[in-house]
Coordinates of C-alpha atoms and ligand atoms in Angstrom, one line a residue:
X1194 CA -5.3 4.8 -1.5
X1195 CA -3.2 2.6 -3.8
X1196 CA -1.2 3.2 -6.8
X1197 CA -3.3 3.1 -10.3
X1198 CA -6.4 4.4 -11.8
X1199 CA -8.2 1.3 -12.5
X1200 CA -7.2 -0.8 -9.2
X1201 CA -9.4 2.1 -7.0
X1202 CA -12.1 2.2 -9.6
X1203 CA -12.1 -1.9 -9.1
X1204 CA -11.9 -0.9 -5.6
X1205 CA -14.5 1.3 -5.2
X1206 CA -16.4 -1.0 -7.2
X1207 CA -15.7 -3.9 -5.1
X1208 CA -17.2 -1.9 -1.9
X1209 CA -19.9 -0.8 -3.2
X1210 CA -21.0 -4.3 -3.5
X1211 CA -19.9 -5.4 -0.3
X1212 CA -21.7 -2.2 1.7
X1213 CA -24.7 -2.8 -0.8
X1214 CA -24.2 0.7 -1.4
X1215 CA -26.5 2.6 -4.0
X1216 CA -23.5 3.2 -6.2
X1217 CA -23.0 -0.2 -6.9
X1218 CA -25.1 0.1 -9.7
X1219 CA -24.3 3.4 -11.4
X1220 CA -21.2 4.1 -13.2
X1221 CA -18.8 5.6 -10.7
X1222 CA -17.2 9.0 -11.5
X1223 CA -13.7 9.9 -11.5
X1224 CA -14.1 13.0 -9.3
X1225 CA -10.6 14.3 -10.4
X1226 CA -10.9 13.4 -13.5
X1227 CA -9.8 17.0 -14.7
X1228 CA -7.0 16.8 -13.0
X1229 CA -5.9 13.8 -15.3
X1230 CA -3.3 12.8 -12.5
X1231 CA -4.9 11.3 -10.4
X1232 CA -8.5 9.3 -10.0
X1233 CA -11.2 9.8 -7.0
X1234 CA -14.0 7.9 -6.5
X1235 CA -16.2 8.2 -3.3
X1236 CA -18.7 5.3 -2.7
X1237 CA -21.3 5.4 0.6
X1238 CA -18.3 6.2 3.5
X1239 CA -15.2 5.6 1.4
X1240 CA -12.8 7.8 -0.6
X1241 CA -11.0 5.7 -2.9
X1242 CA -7.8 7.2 -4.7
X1243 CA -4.9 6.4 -6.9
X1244 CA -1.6 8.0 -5.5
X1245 CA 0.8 7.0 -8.5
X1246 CA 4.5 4.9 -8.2
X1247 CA 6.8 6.4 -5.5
X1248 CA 6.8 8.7 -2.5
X1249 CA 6.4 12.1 -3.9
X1250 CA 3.7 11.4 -6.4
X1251 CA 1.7 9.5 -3.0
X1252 CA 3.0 12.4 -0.6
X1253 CA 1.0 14.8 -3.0
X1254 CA -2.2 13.1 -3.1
X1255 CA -1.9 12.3 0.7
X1256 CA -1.9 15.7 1.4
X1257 CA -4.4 16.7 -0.2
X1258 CA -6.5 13.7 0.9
X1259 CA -5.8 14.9 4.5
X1260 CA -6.8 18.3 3.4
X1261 CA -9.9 17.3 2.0
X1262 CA -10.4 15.2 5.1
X1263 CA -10.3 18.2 7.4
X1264 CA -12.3 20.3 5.3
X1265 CA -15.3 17.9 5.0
X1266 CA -14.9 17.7 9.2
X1267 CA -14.2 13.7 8.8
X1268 CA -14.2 12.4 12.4
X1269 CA -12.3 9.9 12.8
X1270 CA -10.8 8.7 9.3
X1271 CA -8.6 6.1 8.8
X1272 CA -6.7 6.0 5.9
X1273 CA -5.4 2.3 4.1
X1274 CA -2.9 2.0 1.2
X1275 CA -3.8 -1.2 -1.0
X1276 CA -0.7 -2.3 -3.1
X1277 CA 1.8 -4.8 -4.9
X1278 CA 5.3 -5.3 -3.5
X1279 CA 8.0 -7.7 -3.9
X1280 CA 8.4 -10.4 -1.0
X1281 CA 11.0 -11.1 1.3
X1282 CA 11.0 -14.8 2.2
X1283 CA 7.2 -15.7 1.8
X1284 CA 5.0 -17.2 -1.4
X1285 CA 4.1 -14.9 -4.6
X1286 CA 0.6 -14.0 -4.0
X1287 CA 1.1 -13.4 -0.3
X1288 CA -0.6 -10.6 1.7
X1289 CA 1.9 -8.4 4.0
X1290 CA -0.2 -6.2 6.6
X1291 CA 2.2 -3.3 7.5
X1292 CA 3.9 -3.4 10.9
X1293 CA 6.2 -0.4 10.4
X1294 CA 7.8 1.2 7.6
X1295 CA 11.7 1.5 6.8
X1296 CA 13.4 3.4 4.1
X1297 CA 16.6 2.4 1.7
X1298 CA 19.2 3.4 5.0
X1299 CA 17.6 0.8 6.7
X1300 CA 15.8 3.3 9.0
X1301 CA 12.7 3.2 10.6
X1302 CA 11.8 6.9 9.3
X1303 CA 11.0 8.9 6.4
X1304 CA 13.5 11.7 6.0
X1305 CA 12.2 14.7 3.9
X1306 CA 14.8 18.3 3.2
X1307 CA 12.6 20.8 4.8
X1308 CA 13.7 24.2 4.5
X1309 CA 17.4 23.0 3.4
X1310 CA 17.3 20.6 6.5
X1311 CA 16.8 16.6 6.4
X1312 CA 13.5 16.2 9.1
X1313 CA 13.2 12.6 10.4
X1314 CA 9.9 11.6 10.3
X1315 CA 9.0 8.1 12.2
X1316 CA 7.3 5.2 9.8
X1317 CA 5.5 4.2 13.0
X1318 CA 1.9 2.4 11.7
X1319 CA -1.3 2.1 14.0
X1320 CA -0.6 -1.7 15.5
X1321 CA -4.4 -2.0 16.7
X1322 CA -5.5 -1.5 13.0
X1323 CA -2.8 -3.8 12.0
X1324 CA -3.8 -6.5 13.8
X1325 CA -7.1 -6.1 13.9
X1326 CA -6.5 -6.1 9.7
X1327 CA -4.3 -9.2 10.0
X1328 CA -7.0 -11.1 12.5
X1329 CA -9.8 -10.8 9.3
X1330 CA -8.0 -13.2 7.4
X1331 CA -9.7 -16.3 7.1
X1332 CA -9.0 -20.1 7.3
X1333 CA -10.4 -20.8 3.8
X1334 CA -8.7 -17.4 2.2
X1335 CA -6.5 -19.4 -0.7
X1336 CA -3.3 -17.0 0.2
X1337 CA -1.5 -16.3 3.5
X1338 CA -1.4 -12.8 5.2
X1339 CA 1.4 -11.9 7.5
X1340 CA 2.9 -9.2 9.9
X1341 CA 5.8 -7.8 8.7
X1342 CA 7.7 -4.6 8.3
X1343 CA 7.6 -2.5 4.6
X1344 CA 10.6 -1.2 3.4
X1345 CA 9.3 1.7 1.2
X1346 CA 12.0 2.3 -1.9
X1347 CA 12.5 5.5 -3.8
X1348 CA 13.5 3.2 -7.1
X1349 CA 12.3 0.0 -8.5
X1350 CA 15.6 -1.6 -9.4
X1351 CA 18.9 -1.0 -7.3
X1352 CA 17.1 0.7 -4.7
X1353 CA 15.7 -2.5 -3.9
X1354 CA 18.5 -4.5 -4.6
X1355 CA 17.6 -5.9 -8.1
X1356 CA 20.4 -7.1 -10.7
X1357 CA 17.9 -7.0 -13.9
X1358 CA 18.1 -3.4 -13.7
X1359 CA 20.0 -0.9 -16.2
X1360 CA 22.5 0.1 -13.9
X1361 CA 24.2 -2.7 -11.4
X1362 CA 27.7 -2.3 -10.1
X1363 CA 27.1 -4.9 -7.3
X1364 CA 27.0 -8.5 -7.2
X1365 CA 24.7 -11.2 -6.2
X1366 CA 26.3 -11.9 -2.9
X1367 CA 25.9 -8.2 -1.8
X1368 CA 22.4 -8.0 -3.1
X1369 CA 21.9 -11.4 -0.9
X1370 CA 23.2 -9.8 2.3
X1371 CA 21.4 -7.3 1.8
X1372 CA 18.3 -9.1 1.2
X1373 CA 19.1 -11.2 4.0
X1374 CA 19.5 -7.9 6.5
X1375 CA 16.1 -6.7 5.7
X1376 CA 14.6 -10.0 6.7
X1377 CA 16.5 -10.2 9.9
X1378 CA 15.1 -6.6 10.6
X1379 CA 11.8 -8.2 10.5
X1380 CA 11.0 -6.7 7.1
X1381 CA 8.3 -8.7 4.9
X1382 CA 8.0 -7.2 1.8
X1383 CA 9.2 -4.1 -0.1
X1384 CA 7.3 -1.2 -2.1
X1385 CA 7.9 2.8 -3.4
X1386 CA 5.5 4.4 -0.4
X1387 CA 5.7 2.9 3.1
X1388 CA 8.0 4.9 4.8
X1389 CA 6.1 7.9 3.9
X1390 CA 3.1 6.7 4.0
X1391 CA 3.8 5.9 7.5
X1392 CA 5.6 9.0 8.6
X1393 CA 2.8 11.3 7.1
X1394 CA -0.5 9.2 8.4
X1395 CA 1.4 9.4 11.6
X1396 CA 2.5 13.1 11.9
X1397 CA -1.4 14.0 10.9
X1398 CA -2.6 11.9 13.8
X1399 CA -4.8 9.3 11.1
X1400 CA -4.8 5.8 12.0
X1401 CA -3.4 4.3 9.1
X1402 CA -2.4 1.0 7.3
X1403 CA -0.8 -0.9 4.7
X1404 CA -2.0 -4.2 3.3
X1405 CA 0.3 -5.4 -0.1
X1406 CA 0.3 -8.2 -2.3
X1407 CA 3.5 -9.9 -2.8
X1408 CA 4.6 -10.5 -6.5
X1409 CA 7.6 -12.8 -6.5
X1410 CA 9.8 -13.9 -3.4
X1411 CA 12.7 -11.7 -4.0
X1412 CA 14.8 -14.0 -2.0
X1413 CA 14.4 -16.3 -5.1
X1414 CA 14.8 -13.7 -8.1
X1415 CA 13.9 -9.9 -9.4
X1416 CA 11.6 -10.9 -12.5
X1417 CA 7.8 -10.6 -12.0
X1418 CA 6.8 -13.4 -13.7
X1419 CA 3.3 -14.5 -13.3
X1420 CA 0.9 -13.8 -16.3
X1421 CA -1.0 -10.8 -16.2
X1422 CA -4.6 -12.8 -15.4
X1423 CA -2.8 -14.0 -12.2
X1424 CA -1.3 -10.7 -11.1
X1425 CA -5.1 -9.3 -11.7
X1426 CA -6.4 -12.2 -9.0
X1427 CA -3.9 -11.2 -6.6
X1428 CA -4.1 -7.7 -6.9
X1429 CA -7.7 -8.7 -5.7
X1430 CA -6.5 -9.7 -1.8
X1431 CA -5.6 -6.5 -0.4
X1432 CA -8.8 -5.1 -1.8
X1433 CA -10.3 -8.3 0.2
X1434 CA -8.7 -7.9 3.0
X1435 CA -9.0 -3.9 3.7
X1436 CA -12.9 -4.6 2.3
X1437 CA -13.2 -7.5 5.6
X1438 CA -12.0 -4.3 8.1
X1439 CA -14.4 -1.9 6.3
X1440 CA -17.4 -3.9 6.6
X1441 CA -17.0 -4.6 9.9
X1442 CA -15.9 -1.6 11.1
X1443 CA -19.1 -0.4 9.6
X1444 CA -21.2 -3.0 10.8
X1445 CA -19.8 -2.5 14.6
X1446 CA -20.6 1.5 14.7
Ligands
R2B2953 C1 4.6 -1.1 -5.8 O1 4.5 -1.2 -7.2 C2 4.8 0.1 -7.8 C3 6.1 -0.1 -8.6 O2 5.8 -1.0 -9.6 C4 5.0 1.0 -6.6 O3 4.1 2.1 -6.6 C5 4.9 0.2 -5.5 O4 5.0 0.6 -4.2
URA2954 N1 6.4 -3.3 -6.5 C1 7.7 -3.0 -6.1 O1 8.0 -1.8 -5.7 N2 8.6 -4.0 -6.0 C2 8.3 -5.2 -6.4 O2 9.2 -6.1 -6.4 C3 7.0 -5.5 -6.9 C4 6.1 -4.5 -6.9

């Protein structure tokens, strides 16, 4: 899963050449194209799907994914979430691979009103797959991948601490202690989804990970700044990376 339209169709794309898959020569259908929410593409083994920006729009199409999972009798599925994030003390272009998830109270959970109740829900993420994610990278990748905790927003702008945003009654310093706090709690990088993404992969007992890009070093500003070509190459490395785990977790079974 990951967050647009076009980055899964390039994804799907991408592993149908990389499985050598019959698809990789036939113009992939949307499967939910009807839907115009969302897109679907399955190639060979893997389900490739947009989720949107933020945790309910994701927590939909999760759902449904696990749904659709269960009804097809998928043994064993394991579930990634490509996407872009901002970094916390590491170089634009950077690849975070998900250690846990926290949410904008700085707790490891993802808390959901159930019923008129706020559930805690655990942003726990499968380790094995994480590391075994993070060992694929290679010595002559041209970007760095790291371990790190995801802090998984539910805005863009002061929910993650930025002063470029309409609405900013803080100031630099608190936006830098703040900043600061996360990095201390071991946190890497920051999205809209990991929390949940987390919590829910976890509660419906589906290894799961997370492998981001990092667009700027948010220790260093709030502006995404690199040109558009460059942001297209880097939105490339997840789609490397979680391609190296799906290849060989193909080629070992
Ligand atoms: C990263 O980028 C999107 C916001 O621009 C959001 O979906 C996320 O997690
Ligand atoms: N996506 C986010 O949610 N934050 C960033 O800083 C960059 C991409």
């Amino acid at each position: 899963m990951g967050g647009t339209k076009y980055r899964m169709r390039d994804f799907a794309q991408y592993i149908a050449e990389l499985l050598d898959l019959p698809e990789k020569n036939k113009k992939l259908v949307n499967l939910t194209k009807h839907s115009q929410r969302y897109a679907m593409y399955k190639v060979g083994p893997v389900l490739s799907v947009s989720h949107g920006i933020g945790v309910p729009s994701m927590t939909t199409v999760l759902q449904e994914v696990i749904k659709l999972l269960a009804y097809a009798k998928v043994k064993d599925p394991i579930i990634f979430r490509i996407g872009t994030s901002g970094g916390l003390d590491i170089p634009p272009g950077s690849v975070v691979v998900s250690s846990f998830g926290l949410n904008g109270n700085l707790g490891k959970t993802y808390d959901i009103p159930v019923l008129g109740k706020t559930r805690q829900l655990p942003s726990i993420l499968d380790s094995r797959v994480c590391q075994e994610v993070h060992s694929l990278s290679a010595d002559n990748d041209d970007f760095n991948t790291y371990i790190g905790g995801t802090m998984g927003a539910d805005d863009f702008y002061i929910g993650q601490g930025r002063l470029d945003g309409p609405f900013c009654d803080y100031t630099q310093a608190d936006k830098m202690a703040f900043l600061n706090t996360l990095k201390d709690l071991g946190v890497r990088n920051i999205e809209m989804e990991a929390n949940a993404f987390a919590a829910y992969t976890r509660a419906a007992g589906i290894r799961a990970g997370i492998i981001c890009v990092t667009f700027l070093n948010r220790l260093l500003g709030d502006q995404v700044t690199p040109n558009k070509t460059t942001l297209n190459e880097w939105q490339k490395r997840p789609m490397i990376v979680a391609g190296r785990y799906i290849a060989k977790y193909f080629e070992d079974i």
